Coordinates of C-alpha atoms in Angstrom, one line a residue:
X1 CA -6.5 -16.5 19.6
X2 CA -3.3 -17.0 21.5
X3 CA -1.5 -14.3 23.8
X4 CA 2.4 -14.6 24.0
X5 CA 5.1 -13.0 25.5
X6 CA 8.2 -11.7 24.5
X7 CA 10.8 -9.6 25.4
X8 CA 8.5 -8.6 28.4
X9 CA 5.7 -7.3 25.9
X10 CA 2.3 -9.1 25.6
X11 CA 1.3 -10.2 22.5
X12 CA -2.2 -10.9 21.0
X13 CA -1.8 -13.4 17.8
X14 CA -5.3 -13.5 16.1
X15 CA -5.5 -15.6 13.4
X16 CA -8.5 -16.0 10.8
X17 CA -9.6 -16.1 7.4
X18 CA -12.8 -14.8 7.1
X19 CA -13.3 -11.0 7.9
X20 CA -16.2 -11.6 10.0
X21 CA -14.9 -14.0 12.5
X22 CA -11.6 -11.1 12.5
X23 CA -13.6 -8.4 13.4
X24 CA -15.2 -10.1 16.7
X25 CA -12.0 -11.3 17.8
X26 CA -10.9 -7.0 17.9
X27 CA -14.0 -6.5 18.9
X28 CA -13.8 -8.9 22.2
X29 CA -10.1 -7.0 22.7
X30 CA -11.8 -4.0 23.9
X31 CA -13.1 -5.4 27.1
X32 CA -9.4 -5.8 27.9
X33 CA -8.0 -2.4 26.5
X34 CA -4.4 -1.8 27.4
X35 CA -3.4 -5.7 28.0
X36 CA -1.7 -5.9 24.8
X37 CA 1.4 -4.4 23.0
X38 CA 1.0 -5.4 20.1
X39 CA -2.2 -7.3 18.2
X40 CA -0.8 -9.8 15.2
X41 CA -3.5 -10.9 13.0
X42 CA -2.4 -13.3 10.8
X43 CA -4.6 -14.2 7.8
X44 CA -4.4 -17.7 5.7
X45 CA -2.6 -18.2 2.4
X46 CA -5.5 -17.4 0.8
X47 CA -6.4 -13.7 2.3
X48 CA -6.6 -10.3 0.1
X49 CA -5.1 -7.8 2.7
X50 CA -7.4 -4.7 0.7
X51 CA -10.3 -6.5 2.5
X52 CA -8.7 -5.8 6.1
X53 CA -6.4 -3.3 5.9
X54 CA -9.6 -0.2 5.6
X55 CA -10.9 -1.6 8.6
X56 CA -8.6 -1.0 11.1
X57 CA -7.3 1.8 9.4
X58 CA -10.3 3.8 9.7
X59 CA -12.8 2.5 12.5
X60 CA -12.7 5.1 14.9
X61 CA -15.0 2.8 16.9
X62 CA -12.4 0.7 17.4
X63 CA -10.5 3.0 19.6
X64 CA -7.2 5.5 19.6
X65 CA -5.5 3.0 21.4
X66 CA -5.8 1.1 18.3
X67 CA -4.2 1.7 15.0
X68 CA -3.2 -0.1 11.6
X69 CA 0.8 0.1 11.9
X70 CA 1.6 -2.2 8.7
X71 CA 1.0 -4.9 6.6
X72 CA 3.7 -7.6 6.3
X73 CA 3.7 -10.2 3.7
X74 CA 6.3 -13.4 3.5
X75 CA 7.5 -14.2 0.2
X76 CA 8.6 -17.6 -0.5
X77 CA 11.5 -16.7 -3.1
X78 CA 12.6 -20.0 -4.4
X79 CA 8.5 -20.3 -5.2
X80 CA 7.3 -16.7 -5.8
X81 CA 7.3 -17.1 -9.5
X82 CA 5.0 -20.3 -9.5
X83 CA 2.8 -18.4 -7.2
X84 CA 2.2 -15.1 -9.6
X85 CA 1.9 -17.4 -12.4
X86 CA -0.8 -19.3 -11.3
X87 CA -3.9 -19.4 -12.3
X88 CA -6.6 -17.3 -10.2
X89 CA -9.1 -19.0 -9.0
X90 CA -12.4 -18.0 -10.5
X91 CA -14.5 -15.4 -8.0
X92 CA -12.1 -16.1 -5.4
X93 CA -11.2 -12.3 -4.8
X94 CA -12.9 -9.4 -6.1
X95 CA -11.9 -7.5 -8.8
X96 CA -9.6 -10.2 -9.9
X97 CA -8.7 -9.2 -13.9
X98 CA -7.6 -11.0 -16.8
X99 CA -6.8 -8.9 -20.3
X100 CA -4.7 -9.8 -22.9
X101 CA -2.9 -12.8 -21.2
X102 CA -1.9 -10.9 -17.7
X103 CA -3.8 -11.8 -14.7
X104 CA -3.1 -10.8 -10.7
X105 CA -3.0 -13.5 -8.5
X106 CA -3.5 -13.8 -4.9
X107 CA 0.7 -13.6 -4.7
X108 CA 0.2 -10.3 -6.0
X109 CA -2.0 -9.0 -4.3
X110 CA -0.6 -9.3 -1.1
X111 CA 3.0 -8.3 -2.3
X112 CA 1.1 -5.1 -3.5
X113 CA -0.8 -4.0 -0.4
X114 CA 2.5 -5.0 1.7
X115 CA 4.4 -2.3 3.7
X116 CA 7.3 -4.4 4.4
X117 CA 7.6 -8.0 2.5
X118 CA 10.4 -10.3 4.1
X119 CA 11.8 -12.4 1.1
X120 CA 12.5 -15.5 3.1
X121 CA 14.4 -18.7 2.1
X122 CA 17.5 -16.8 0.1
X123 CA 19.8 -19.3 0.8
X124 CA 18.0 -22.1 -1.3
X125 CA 18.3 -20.1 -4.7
X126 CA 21.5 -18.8 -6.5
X127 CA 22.2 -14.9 -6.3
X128 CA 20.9 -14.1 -9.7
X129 CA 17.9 -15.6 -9.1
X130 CA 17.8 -13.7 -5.8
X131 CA 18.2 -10.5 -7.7
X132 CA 15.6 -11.2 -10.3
X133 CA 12.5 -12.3 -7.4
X134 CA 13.5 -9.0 -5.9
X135 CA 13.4 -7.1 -9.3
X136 CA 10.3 -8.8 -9.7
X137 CA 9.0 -7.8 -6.2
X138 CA 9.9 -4.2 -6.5
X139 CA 8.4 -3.7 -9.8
X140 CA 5.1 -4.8 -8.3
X141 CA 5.4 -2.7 -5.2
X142 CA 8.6 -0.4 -5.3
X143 CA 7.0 1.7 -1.8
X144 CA 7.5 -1.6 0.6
X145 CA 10.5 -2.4 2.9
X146 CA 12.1 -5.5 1.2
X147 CA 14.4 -7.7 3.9
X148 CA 16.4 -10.2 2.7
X149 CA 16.2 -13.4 5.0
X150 CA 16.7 -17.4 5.8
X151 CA 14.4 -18.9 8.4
X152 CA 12.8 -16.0 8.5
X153 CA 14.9 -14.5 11.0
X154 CA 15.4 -10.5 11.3
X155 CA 18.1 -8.8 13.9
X156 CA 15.4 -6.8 15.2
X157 CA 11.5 -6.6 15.5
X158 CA 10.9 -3.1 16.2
X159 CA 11.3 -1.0 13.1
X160 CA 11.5 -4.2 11.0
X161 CA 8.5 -6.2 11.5
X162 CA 6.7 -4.1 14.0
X163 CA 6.6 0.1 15.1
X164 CA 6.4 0.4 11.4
X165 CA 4.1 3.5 11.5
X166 CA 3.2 2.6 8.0
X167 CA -0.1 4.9 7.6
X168 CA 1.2 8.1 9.8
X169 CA 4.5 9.1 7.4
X170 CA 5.4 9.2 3.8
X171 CA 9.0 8.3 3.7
X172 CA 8.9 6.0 1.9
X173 CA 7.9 8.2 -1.1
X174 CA 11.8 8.9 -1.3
X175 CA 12.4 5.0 -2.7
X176 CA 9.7 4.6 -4.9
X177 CA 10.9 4.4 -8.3
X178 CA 9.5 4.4 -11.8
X179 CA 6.9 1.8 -13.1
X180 CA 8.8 -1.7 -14.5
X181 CA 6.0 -2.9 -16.6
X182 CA 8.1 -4.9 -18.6
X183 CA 8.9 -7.5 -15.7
X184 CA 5.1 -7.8 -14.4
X185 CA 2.1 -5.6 -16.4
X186 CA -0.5 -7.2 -13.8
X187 CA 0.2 -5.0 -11.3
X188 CA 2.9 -2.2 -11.2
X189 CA 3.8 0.9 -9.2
X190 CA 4.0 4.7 -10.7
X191 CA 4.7 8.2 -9.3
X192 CA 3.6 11.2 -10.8
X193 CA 4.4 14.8 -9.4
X194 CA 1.9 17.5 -8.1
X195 CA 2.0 21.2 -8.8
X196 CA 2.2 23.6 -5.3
X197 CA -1.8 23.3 -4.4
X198 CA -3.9 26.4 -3.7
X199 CA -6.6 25.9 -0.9
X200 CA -9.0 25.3 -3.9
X201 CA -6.6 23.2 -5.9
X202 CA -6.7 21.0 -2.7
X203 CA -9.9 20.3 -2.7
X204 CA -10.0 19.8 -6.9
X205 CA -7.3 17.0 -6.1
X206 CA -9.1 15.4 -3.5
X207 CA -12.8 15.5 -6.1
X208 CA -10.3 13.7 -8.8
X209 CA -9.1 10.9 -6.2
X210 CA -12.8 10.5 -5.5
X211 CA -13.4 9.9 -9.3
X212 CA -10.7 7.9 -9.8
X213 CA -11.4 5.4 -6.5
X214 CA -14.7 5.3 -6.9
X215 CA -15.6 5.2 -10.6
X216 CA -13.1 3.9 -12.0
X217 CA -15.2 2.8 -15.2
X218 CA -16.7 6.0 -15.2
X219 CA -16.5 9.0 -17.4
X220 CA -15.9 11.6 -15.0
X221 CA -12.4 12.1 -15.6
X222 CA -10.8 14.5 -18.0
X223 CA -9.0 12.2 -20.1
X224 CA -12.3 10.1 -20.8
X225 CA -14.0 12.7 -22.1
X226 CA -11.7 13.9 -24.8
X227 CA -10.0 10.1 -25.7
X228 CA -11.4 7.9 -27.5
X229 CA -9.3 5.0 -25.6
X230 CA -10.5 3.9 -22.5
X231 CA -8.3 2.6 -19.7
X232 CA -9.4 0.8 -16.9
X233 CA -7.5 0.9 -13.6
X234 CA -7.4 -0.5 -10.2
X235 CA -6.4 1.4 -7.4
X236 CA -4.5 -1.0 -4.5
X237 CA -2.3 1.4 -2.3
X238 CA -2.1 5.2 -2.5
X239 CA 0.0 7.7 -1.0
X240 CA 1.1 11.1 -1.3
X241 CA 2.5 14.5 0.0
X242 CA 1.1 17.5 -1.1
X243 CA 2.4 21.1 -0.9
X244 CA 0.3 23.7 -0.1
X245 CA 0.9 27.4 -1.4
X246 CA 0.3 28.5 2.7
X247 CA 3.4 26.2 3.5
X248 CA 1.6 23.4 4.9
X249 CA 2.1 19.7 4.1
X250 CA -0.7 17.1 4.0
X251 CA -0.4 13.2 3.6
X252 CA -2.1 11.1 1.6
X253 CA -2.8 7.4 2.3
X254 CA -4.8 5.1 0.8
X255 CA -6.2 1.0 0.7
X256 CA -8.5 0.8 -2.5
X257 CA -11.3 2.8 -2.4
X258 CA -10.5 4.5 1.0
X259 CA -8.2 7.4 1.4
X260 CA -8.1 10.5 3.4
X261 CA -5.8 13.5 3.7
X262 CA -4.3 14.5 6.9
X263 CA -1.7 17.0 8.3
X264 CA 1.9 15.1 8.1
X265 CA 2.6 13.7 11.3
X266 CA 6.0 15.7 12.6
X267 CA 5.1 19.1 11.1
X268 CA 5.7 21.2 8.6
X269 CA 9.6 22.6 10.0
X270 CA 10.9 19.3 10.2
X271 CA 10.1 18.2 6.6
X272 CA 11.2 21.3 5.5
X273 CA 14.6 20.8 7.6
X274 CA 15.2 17.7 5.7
X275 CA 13.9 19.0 2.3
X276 CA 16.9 21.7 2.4
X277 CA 19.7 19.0 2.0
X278 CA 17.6 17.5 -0.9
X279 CA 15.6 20.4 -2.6
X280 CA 13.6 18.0 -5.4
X281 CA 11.7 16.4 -2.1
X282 CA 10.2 19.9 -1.3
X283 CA 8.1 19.0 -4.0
X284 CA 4.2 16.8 -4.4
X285 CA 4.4 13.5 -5.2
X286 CA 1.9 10.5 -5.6
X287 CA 2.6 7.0 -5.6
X288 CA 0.0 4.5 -7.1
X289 CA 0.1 0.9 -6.8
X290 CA -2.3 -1.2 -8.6
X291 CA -3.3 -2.6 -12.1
X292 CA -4.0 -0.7 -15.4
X293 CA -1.3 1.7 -14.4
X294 CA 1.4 1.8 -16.6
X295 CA -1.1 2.5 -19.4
X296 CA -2.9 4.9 -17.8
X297 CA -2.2 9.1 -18.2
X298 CA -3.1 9.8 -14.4
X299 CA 0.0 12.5 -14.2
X300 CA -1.6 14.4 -17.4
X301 CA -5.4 13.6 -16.2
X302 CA -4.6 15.4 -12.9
X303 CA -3.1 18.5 -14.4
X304 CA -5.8 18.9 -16.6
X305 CA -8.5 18.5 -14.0
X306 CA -6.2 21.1 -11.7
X307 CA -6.3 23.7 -14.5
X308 CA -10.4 22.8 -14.8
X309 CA -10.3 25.1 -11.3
X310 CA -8.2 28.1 -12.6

């Protein structure tokens, strides 16, 4: 561990690369609760961000002083396409798939899980090539921040790298676009709308996200029980906003199999303040990054498991 200061704030860098040794390093921080700004964990080339990001998202014992404010990945782009064409190496991550030629690699899975991802080095390749990494990129994970860089350098920290908040909003719902399978079917991102819940409808959505986390070989959703064609998917990073018929608005976020639903942070009047000037985001929305998607009928298995509760 390291402390530096900048700016006047005090920074903790941690760095590791095996959870374990990670989670005593927080750990020993809370002997010296309030010292630090800002705590930096920085994980080797090597590290699947899924594996860390649920644990200081959701381990109240960790303190409220504490919280997971974003996951930031640096993306080499004159060498990105080496690194997601790679080979995997064999039982190196979990859940690591290979089907019909397509495989994630480690580059993909930390662009995937990324809030923000800083495309670094743009001054060593030619603009089309820029364009087509970032195409690349944003087919993978369309919901990330993408900054365009050389040295690494960014005008600002705050907002860019850091305050990024990344788990307590859903703004970034507005930028997500439509799956690109064609540019990279390992992993992709899609977005499928969601009907104006009842009090029981919310709870019917939140039973499917259980199925669909938790067993997601399993039989217990609607479209694998009338299909004869099963797909197989892997949930990396959710999140949502639903609308409720009452006229509150929850958030959804997710990190594999870990999600919850919350109030959205800000209230209800001041997304519905903003929804006025653009009436089609007064509306539900999920986002799903991951692998397996772009074959997979999640918008018409979640309707049909809605209308299972009328």
């Amino acid at each position: 561990m390291a402390e530096k200061w900048k700016n006047g704030l005090n920074w903790l860098m941690v760095a590791f690369a095996a959870l374990d040794s990670g989670v005593n390093a927080i750990e020993s921080l809370m002997e010296r609760r309030g010292a630090f700004d800002y705590i930096l964990l920085e994980t080797s080339g090597l590290a699947d961000p899924g594996n860390i990001a649920p644990l200081f998202w959701v381990d109240d014992g960790l303190g409220s002083s504490i919280y997971l404010d974003g996951i930031v990945t640096l993306v080499d782009v004159k060498n990105i396409q080496l690194s997601l064409d790679e080979e995997p190496i064999e039982n190196s991550l979990p859940n690591m798939e290979v089907a019909r030629g397509q495989h994630a690699t480690t580059a993909h899975l930390q662009i995937s899980y990324a809030d923000v991802i800083v495309l670094n080095k743009s001054d060593t390749v030619s603009a089309e090539q820029l364009q087509q990494a970032r195409e690349k990129i944003e087919a993978i994970n369309s919901l990330a921040t993408v900054h365009v860089t050389n040295y690494g350098q960014v005008q600002n920290l705050e907002g860019v790298l850091l305050d990024l908040h990344a788990y307590s909003g859903v703004d970034s719902l507005e930028t997500a676009r439509a799956v690109h399978s064609h540019l990279d079917p390992a992993i992709t991102t899609i977005s499928i709308a969601v009907p104006i819940l009842s009090d029981s409808g919310l709870a019917r959505l939140e039973a499917w996200l259980r199925n669909l986390l938790w067993e997601p070989n399993g039989d217990l959703l609607p479209s694998r029980q009338t299909s004869t064609k099963n797909y197989e998917v892997s949930i990396h990073r959710l999140k949502g906003r639903l609308i409720l018929q009452s006229g509150s608005i929850k958030m959804v976020q997710g990190v594999r199999d870990v999600f919850e639903v919350t109030d959205l942070e800000g209230g209800t009047a001041t997304f519905t303040a903003r929804a006025t000037k653009h009436p089609s985001d007064l509306a539900g929305k999920l986002v799903f990054i991951g692998k397996g998607l772009a074959s997979a009928p999640l918008g018409e298995d979640l309707l049909a498991y809605l209308e299972n509760d009328q």
